[in-house]
Short mmCIF file of C-alpha atoms and ligand atoms in Angstrom, two decimals:
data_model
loop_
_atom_site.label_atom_id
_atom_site.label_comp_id
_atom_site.label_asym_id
_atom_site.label_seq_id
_atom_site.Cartn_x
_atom_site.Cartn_y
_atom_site.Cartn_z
CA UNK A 12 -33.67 27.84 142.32
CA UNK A 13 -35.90 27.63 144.73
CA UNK A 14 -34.59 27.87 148.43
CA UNK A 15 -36.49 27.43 151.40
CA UNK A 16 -36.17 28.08 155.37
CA UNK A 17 -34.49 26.28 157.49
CA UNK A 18 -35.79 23.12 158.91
CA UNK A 19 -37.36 24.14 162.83
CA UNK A 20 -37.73 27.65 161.51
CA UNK A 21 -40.93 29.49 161.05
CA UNK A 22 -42.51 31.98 159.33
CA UNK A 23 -45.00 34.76 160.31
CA UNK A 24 -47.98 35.24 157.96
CA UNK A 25 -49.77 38.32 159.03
CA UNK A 26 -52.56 36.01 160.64
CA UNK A 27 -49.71 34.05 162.61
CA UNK A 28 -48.14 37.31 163.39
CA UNK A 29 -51.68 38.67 164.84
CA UNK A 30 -51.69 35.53 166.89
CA UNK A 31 -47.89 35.70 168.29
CA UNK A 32 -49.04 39.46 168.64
CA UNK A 33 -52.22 38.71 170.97
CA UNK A 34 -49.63 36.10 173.22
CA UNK A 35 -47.49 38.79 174.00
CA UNK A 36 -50.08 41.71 174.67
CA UNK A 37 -51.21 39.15 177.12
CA UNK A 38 -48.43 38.16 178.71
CA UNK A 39 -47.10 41.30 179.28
CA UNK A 40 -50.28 42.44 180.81
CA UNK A 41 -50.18 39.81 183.23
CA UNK A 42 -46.29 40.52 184.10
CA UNK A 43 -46.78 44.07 184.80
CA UNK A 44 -49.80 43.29 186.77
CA UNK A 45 -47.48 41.17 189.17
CA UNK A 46 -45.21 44.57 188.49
CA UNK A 47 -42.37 42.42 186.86
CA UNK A 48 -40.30 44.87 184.74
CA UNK A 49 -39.26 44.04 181.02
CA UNK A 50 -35.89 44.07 180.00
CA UNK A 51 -33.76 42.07 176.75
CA UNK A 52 -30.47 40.72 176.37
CA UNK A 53 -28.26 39.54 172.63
CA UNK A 54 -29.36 36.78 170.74
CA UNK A 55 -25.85 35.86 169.87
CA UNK A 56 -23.70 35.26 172.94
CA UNK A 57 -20.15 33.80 173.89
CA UNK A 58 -20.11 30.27 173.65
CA UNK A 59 -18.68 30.05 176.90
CA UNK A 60 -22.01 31.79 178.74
CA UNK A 61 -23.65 27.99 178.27
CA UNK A 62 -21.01 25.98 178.61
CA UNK A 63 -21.35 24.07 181.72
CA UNK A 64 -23.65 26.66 183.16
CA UNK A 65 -26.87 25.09 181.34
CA UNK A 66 -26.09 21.37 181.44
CA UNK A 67 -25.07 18.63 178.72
CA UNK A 68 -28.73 18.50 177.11
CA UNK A 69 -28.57 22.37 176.10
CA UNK A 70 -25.06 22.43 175.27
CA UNK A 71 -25.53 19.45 172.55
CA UNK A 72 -28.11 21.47 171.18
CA UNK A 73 -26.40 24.92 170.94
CA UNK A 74 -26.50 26.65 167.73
CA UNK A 75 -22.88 27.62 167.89
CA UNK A 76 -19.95 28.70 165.46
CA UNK A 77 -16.65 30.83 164.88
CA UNK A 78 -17.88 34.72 164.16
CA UNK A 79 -15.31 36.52 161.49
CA UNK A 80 -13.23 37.09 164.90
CA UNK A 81 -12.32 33.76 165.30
CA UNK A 82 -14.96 33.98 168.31
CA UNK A 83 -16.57 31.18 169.59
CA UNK A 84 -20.49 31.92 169.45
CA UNK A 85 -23.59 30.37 170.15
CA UNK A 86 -27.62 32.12 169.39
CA UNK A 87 -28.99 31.76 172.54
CA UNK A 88 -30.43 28.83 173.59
CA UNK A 89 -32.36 30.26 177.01
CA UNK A 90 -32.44 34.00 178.79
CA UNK A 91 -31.25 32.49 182.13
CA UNK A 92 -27.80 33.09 182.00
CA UNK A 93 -28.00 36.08 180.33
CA UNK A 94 -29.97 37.26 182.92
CA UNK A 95 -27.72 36.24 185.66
CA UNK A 96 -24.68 37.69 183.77
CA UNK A 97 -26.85 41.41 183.32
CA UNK A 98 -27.88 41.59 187.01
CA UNK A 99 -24.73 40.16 188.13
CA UNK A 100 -22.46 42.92 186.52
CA UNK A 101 -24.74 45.68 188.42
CA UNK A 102 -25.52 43.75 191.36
CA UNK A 103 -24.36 46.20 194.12
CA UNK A 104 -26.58 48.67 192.94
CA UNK A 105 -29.61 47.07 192.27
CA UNK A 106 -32.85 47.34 194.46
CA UNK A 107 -33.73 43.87 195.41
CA UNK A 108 -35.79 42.08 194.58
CA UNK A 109 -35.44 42.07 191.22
CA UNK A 110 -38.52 41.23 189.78
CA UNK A 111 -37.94 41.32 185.44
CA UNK A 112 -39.42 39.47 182.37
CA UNK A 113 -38.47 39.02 178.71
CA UNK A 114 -40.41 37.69 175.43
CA UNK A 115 -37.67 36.76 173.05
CA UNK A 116 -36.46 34.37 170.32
CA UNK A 117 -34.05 31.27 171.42
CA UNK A 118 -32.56 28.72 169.39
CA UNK A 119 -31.72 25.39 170.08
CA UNK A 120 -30.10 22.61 167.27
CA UNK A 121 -32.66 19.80 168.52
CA UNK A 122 -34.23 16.37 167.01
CA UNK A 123 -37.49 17.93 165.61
CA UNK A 124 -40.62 16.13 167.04
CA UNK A 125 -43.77 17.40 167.98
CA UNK A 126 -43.69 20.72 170.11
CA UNK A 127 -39.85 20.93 169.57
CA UNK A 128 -38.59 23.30 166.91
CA UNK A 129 -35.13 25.13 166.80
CA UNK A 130 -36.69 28.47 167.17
CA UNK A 131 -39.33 29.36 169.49
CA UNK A 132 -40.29 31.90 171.87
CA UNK A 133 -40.23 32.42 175.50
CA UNK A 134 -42.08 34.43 178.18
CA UNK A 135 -39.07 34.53 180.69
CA UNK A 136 -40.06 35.47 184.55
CA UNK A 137 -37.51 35.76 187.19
CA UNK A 138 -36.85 37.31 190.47
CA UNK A 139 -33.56 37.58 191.98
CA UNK A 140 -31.98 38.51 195.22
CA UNK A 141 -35.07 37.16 197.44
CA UNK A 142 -33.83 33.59 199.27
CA UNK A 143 -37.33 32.97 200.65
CA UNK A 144 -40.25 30.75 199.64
CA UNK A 145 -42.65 34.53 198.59
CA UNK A 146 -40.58 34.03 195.75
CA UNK A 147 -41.36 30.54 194.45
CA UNK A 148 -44.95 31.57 195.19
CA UNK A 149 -44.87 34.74 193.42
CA UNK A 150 -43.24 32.66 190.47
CA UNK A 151 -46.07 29.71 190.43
CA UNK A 152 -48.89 32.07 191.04
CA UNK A 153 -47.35 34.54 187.55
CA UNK A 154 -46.90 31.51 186.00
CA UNK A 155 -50.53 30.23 186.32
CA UNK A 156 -52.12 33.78 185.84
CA UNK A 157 -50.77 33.64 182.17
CA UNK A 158 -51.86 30.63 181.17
CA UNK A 159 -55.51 32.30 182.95
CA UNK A 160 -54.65 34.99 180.82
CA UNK A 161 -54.87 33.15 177.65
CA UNK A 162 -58.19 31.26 178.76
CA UNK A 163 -57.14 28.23 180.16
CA UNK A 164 -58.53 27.12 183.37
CA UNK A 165 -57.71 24.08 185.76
CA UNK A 166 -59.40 22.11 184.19
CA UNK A 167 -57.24 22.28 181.04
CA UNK A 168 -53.40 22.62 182.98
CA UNK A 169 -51.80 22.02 185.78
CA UNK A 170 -48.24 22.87 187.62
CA UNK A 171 -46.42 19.94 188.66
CA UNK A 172 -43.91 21.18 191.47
CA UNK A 173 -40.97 19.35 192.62
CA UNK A 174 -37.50 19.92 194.75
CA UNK A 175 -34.23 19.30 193.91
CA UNK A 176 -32.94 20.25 196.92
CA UNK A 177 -35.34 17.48 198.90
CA UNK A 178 -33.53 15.36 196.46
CA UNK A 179 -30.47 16.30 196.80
CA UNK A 180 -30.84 16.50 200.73
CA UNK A 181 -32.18 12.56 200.27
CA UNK A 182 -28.98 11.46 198.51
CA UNK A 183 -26.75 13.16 200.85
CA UNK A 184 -28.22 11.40 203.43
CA UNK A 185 -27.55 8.21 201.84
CA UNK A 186 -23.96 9.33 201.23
CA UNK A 187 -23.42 9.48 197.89
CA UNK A 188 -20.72 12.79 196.47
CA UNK A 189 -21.85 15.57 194.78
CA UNK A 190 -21.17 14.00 191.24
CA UNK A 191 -23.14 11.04 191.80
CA UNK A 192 -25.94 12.90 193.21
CA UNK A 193 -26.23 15.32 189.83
CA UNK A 194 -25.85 12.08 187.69
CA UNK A 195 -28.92 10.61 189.73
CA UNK A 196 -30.70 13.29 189.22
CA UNK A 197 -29.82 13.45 185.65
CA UNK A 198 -31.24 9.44 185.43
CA UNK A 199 -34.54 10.55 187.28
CA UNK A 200 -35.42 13.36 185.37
CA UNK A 201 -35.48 10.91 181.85
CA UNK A 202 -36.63 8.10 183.86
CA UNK A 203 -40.31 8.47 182.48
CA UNK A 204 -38.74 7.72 179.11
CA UNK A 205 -36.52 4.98 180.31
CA UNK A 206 -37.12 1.29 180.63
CA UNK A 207 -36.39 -0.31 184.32
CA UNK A 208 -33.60 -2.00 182.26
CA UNK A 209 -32.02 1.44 180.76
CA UNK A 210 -32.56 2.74 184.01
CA UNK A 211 -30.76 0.31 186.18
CA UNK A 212 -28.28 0.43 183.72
CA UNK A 213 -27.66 4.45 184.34
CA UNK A 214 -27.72 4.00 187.61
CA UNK A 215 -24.78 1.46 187.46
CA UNK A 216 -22.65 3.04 185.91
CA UNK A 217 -22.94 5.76 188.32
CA UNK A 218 -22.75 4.16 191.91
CA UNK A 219 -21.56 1.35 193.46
CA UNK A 220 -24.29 -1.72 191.77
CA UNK A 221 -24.30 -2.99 195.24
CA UNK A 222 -26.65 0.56 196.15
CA UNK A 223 -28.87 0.39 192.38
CA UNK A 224 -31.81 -1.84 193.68
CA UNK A 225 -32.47 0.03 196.92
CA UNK A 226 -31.96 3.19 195.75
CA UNK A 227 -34.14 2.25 192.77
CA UNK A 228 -37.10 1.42 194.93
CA UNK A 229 -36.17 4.99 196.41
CA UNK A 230 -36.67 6.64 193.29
CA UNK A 231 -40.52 5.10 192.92
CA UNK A 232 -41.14 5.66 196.10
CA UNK A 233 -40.21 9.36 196.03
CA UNK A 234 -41.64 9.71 192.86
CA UNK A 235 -44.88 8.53 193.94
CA UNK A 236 -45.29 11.14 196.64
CA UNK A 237 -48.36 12.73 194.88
CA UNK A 238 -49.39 14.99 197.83
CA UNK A 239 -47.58 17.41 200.35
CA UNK A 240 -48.66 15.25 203.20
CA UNK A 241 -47.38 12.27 202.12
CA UNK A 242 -43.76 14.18 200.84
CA UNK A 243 -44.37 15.07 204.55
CA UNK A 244 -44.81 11.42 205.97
CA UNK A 245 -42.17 9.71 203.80
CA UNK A 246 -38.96 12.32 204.94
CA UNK A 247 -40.44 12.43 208.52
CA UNK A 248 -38.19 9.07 209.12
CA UNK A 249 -35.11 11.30 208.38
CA UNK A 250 -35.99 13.06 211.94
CA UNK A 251 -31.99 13.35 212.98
CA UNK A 252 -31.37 15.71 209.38
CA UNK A 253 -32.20 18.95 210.38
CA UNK A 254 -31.98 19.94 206.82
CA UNK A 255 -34.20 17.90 205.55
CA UNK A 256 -36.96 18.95 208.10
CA UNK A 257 -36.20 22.74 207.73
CA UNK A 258 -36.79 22.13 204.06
CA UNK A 259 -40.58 20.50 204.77
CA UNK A 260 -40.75 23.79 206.75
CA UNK A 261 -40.26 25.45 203.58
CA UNK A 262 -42.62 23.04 201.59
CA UNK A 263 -45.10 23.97 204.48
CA UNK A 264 -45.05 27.85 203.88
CA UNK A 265 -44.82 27.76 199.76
CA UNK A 266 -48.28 25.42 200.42
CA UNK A 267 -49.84 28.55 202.67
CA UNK A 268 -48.69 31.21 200.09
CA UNK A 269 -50.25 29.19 197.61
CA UNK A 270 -53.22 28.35 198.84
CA UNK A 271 -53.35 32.53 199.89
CA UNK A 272 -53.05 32.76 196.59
CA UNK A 273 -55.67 30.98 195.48
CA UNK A 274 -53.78 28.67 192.89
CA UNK A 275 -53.49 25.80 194.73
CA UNK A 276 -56.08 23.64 192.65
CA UNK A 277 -53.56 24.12 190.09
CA UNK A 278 -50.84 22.28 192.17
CA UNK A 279 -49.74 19.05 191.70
CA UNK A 280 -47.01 17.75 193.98
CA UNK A 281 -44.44 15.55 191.65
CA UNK A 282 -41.21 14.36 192.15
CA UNK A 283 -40.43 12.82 189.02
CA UNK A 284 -39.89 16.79 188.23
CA UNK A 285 -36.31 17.63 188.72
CA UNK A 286 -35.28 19.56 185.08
CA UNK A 287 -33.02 18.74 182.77
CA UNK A 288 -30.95 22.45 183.06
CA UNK A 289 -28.11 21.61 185.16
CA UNK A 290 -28.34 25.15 187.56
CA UNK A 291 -31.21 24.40 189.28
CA UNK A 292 -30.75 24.40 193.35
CA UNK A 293 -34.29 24.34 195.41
CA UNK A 294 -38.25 24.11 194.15
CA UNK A 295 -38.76 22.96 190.71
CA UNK A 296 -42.06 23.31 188.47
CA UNK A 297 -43.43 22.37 185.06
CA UNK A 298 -46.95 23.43 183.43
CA UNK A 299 -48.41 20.74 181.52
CA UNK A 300 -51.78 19.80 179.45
CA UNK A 301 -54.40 17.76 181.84
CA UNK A 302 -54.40 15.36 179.37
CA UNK A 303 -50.14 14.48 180.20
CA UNK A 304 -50.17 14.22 175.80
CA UNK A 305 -48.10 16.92 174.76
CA UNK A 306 -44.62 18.29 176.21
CA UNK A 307 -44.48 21.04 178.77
CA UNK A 308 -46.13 24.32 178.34
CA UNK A 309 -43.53 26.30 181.17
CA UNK A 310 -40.88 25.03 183.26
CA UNK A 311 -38.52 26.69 185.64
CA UNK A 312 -36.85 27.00 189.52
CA UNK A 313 -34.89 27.95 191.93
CA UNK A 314 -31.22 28.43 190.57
CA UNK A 315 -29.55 29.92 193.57
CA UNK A 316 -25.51 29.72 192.69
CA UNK A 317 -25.83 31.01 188.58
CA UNK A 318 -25.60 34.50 189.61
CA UNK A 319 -21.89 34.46 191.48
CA UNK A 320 -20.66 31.87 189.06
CA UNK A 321 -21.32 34.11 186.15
CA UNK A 322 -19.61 37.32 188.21
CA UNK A 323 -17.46 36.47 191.30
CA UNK A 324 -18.41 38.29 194.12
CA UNK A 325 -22.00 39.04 193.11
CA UNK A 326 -23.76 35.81 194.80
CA UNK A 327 -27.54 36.48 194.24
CA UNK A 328 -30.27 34.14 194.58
CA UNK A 329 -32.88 33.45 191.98
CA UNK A 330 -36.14 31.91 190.50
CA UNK A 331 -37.57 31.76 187.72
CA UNK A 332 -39.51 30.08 184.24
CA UNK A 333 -39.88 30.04 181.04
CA UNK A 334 -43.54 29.70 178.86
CA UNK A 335 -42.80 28.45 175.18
CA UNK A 336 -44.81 29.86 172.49
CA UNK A 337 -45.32 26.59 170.28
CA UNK A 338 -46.57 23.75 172.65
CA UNK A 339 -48.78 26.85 174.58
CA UNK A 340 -50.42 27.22 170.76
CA UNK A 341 -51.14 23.96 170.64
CA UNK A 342 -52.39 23.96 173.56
CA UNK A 343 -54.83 27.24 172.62
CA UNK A 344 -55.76 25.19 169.41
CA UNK A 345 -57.23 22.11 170.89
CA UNK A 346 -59.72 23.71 173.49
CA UNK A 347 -60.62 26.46 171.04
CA UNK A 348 -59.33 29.23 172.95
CA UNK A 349 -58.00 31.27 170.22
CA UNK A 350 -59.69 34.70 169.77
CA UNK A 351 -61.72 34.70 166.57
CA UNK A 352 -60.60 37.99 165.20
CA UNK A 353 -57.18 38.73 165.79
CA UNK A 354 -56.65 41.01 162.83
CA UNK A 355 -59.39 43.48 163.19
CA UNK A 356 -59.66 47.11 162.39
CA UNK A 357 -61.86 50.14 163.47
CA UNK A 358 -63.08 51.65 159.96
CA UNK A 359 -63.17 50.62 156.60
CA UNK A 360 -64.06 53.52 154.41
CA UNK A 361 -66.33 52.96 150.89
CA UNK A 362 -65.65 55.11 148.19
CA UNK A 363 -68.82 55.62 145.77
CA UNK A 364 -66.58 56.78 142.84
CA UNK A 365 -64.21 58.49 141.43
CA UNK A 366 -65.84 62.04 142.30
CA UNK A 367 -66.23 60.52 146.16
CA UNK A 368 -62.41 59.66 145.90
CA UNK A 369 -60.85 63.08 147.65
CA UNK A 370 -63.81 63.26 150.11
CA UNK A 371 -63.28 59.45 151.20
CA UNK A 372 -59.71 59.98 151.58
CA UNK A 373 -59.63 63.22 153.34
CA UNK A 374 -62.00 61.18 155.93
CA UNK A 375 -59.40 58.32 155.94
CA UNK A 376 -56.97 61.34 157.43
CA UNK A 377 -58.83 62.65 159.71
CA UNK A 378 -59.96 59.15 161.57
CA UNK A 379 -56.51 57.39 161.35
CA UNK A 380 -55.14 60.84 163.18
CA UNK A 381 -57.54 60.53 165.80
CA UNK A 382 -55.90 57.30 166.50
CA UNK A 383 -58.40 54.69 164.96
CA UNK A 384 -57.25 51.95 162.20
CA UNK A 385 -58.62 52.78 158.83
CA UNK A 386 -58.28 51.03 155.28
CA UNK A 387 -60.31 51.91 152.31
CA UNK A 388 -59.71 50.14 148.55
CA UNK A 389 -56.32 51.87 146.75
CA UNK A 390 -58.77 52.04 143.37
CA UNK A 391 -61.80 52.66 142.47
CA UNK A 392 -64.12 49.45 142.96
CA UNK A 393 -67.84 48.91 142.69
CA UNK A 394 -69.93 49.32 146.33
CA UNK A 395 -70.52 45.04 146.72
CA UNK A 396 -66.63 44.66 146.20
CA UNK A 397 -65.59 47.26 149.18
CA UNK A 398 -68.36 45.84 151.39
CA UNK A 399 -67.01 42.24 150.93
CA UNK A 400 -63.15 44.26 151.40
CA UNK A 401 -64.69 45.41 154.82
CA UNK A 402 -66.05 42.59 156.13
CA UNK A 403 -62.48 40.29 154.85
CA UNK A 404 -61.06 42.61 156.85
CA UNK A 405 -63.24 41.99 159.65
CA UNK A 406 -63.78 45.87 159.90
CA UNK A 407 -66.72 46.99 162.91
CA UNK A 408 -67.85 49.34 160.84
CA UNK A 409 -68.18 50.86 157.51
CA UNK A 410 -68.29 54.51 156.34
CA UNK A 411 -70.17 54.59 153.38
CA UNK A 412 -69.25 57.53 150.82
CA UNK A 413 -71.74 57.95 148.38
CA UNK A 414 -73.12 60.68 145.58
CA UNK A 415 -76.57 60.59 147.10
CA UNK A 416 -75.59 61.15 150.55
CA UNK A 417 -72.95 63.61 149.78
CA UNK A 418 -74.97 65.89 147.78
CA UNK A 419 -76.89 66.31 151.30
CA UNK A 420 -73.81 66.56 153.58
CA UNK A 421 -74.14 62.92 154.53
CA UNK A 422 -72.57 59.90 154.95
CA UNK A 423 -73.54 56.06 155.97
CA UNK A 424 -72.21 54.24 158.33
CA UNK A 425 -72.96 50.71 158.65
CA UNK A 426 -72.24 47.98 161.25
CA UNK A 427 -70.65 45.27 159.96
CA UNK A 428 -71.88 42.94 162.46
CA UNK A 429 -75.27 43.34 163.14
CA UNK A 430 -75.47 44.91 159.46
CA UNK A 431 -77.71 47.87 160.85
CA UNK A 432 -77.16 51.23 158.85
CA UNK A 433 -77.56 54.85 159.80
CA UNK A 434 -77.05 58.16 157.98
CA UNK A 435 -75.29 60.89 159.73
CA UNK A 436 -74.64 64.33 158.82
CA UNK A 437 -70.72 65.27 157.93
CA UNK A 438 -70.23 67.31 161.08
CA UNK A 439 -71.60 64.49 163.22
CA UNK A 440 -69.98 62.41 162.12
CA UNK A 441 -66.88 62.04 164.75
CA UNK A 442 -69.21 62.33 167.36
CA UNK A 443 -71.43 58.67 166.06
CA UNK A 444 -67.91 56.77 165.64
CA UNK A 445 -67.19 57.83 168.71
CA UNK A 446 -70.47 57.08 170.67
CA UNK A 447 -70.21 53.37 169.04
CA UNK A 448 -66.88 52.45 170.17
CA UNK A 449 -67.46 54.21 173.77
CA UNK A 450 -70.96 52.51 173.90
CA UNK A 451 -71.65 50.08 170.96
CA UNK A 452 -74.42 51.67 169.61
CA UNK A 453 -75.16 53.30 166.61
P1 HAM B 290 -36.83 24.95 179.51
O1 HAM B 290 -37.63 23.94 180.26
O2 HAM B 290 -35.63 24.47 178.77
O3 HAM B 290 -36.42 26.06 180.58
O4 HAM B 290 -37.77 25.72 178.51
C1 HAM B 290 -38.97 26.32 178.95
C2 HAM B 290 -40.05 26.09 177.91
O5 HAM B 290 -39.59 26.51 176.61
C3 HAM B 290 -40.43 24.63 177.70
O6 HAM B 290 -41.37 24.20 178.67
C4 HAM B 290 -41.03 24.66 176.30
O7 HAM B 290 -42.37 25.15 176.33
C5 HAM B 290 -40.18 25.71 175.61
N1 HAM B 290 -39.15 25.06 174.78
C6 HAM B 290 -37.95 24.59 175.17
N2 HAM B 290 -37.29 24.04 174.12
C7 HAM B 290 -38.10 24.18 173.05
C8 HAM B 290 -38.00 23.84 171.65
N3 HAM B 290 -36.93 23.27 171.13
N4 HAM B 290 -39.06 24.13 170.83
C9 HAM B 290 -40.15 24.73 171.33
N5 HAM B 290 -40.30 25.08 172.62
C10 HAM B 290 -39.29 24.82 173.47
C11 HAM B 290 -35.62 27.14 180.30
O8 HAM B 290 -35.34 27.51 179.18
C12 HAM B 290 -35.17 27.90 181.52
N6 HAM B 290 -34.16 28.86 181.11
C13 HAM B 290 -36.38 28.56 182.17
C14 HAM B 290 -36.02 29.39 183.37
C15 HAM B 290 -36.13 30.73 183.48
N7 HAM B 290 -35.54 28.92 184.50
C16 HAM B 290 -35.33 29.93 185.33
N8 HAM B 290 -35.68 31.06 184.71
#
C-alpha cells in the first residue's frame, strides 16, 4: 500500500534542500551582521502557551492533541511566545536588549491555498527589553536587509507599516471599551477581504449600529492615510489627546531612524495593517510583493505585554517578525533570483582505470582533508562517463587520473567551466588547486 505525506507537508529533495540551505546561510549572515544572536525553542509545546496569547485565527489552526500523559499539546504554530516564555523565565539576569533570532519549523492546521501550507519555515527576529522607537527601526531595517540579502531590491518589495496603538488611541478617543476596540480591529484587519455589506455587518454586531456608519467612514479614511504627513494631518484634529500626539512624536523619530537608515524607499505607510495575532501593542509591519498578488513575505510588531503575561513579574517589552520560507520562494522564483548552482562541489576526481583506482582515491583523501568537497565514480567507468559525472555535479574542476600522465608523475586538471586543461606535476599539485580557488586561474 502505498502511503503518502501529509497534505501541507513537504519534502526535501537534495536540490530543495540546497535551496532551503542557501535561505538560511543567508539569513543568518544578515542577523549576525545586525549582531542578533541565535537561539531555539520545542516544537511541541503546552497547549495552553497559545491559547489566548496568539488570538482566535492561530488557535483554530493549532495542530494540537492529548500526548500519552493525558497532556494537552499543540506543534508550534509561531516562536513568539516561546520566546517570551524563554526570556521571561531569566529575565532578571539578562543584558538588555535582547537582540535573538531563530530559523525553525511551525505548524499550523490551515485551509491550503496558495502560499499557505501547514508546515513552513520562519526566520524569527526579535528584540526585547528596549521600549523605544531604535527598536522598531532596527527591526524594519533587519527585516529589509534579508530580503536585500536574497536579491530583491525595491523595486520588487516593499514594507507596509502600520500602528495599532494609533488605532487603538483613535477608538479610545471615540469611547468605545477595550473589547470593542480589539473586535474593531479584528474587522479592519480582514476588511480587504470583506464586502461593505460583511463589513457593516461585523461592525454591528460589535457596537452600538447607531456608531457603524461614522465609524465606517473612519476606517477608509484612516486607511487611506498613505503617507506620514498626512497620518500627521488627519490626528492633528485630536490636539486635546496628548497621547495621540506623543505617539506622532514617535511616528516622527521611527521616520528619522529610517530614513538614517537608508530604507525608507522601502516604506510604505498603511493602515489597513493591523495583524491578525492578537498580542500586538504599538508599530505594525508586513513585507509584501510590489505587485500586491501573493500573501505576505514577513510580518511582525510591537507586542509589549506577552512577556509579563507569560511570567508574572517579568514585564519586558518587545518587537519583532517573522519571514516565511514558502511565499519568500515564490517570490525568488518569479524574478529569477535563485542562484544557479546551489549544489556545487570543489573537485571531482577521474579515475583512468582500474590500475589508477588506489592513486585516484588516495588523492580523494588528501583533498577532502584539506577541507575541499570531493566525489569521484564508486566503479570503474570509461573517461566520457566521469566527465559528464563532473559536470552533473556541477564540479569547478576536474582532476584527471590517467596511465599516460601517471607514468610521468602527472596529473590533469581541467576546468569545468571554461573547459581549459593543464598538466601538473604530482607534487604541485596542491599548490594549482589552491592558486585557482584563491585566484581563479589555472
Ligand atoms: P505571521 O504573520 O503569522 O507572524 O507569520 C509570519 C510569516 O510566516 C507570514 O508573513 C508568512 O510568510 C509565513 N506564514 C504564516 N503562516 C503560514 C502558512 N500557513 N504557510 C506558509 N507560510 C506561512 C508570526 O508568526 C509572528 N509570530 C511574527 C512575529 C515575531 N511577531 C513578533 N515576533
Amino acid at each position: 500500500m502505498k502511503i503518502d505525506r501529509l497534505p501541507g507537508f513537504r519534502e526535501f529533495y537534495p536540490d530543495e534542500c540546497a535551496l532551503r540551505n542557501h535561505l538560511f546561510r543567508t539569513l543568518r549572515k544578515v542577523a549576525r551582521n545586525f549582531s542578533f544572536q541565535e537561539y531555539d525553542a520545542p516544537v511541541l509545546e503546552p497547549l495552553d502557551l497559545y491559547i489566548e496569547k496568539s488570538g482566535p485565527e492561530i488557535v483554530g489552526q493549532l495542530f494540537n492533541f492529548e500526548d500519552k500523559g493525558g497532556r494537552s499539546v499543540s506543534l508550534r504554530p509561531e516562536m513568539t511566545p516561546s520566546l517570551a516564555r524563554m526570556v521571561g523565565s531569566q529575565a532578571g539576569s539578562m543584558r538588555r536588549p535582547i537582540k535573538w533570532f531563530s530559523i525553525g519549523e511551525q505548524f499550523r492546521y490551515e485551509r491550503m491555498q496558495k502560499g499557505r501550507l501547514r508546515s513552513f519555515y520562519q526566520f524569527n527576529a526579535d528584540v526585547l527589553g528596549e521600549e523605544g522607537v531604535g527598536a522598531d527601526a532596527e527591526l524594519v531595517t533587519l527585516l529589509i536587509a534579508c530580503l536585500q540579502g536574497l536579491g530583491l531590491n525595491e523595486s520588487h518589495f516593499h514594507v507596509r507599516l502600520s500602528d495599532r496603538n494609533l488605532w487603538y488611541l483613535f477608538l479610545e478617543s471615540k469611547r468605545f471599551t477595550e473589547n470593542q476596540i480589539s473586535g474593531i480591529l479584528g474587522v479592519v484587519d480582514k476588511s480587504e477581504r470583506m464586502s461593505p455589506e460583511k463589513l457593516r455587518a461585523a461592525l454591528c454586531g460589535i457596537i452600538d449600529s447607531s456608531k457603524v456608519d461614522s465609524l465606517l467612514e473612519n476606517i477608509c479614511e484612516i486607511k487611506a492615510l498613505d503617507e506620514l504627513d498626512k497620518v500627521r494631518d488627519y490626528f492633528s484634529e485630536f490636539r486635546d489627546s496628548e497621547a495621540i500626539q506623543k505617539r506622532l512624536e514617535n511616528w516622527g523619530s521611527l521616520f528619522d531612524s529610517l530614513e538614517a537608515m537608508g530604507v525608507l524607499p522601502f516604506i510604505s505607510v498603511d493602515l489597513s495593517i493591523v495583524r491578525g495575532l492578537a498580542y500586538y501593542t504599538g508599530f505594525v509591519f508586513e513585507a509584501f510583493e510590489r505587485s500586491g498578488k501573493s500573501r505576505a513575505l514577513a510580518g511582525g510588531g510591537r507586542y509589549d505585554n506577552l512577556v509579563g503575561k507569560l511570567t508574572p513579574g517579568s514585564d519586558m517589552t518587545a518587537t519583532g517578525f517573522a519571514i516565511g520560507d514558502v511565499t519568500l520562494v515564490e517570490c525568488l522564483k518569479t524574478h529569477e533570483l535563485l542562484p544557479k548552482y546551489l549544489d556545487s562541489q570543489d573537485l571531482y576526481v577521474v579515475i583512468g582505470g582500474p590500475q589508477e583506482r588506489l592513486t585516484g582515491l588516495g588523492i580523494v583523501g588528501a583533498f577532502r582533508k584539506l577541507g575541499f568537497s570531493v566525489s569521484y565514480s564508486l566503479k570503474d567507468q570509461n573517461l566520457k562517463k566521469q566527465l559528464k559525472d563532473a559536470s552533473q555535479r556541477n564540479a569547478r574542476l576536474a582532476i584527471i587520473v590517467g596511465s599516460d600522465e601517471l607514468d610521468q608523475g602527472m596529473v590533469l586538471i581541467k576546468d569545468m567551466v571554461n573547459r581549459k586543461e593543464v598538466k601538473v606535476s604530482m607534487e604541485n599539485l596542491v599548490r594549482s588547486v589552491d592558486a585557482f580557488f584563491t585566484d581563479g586561474k589555472l
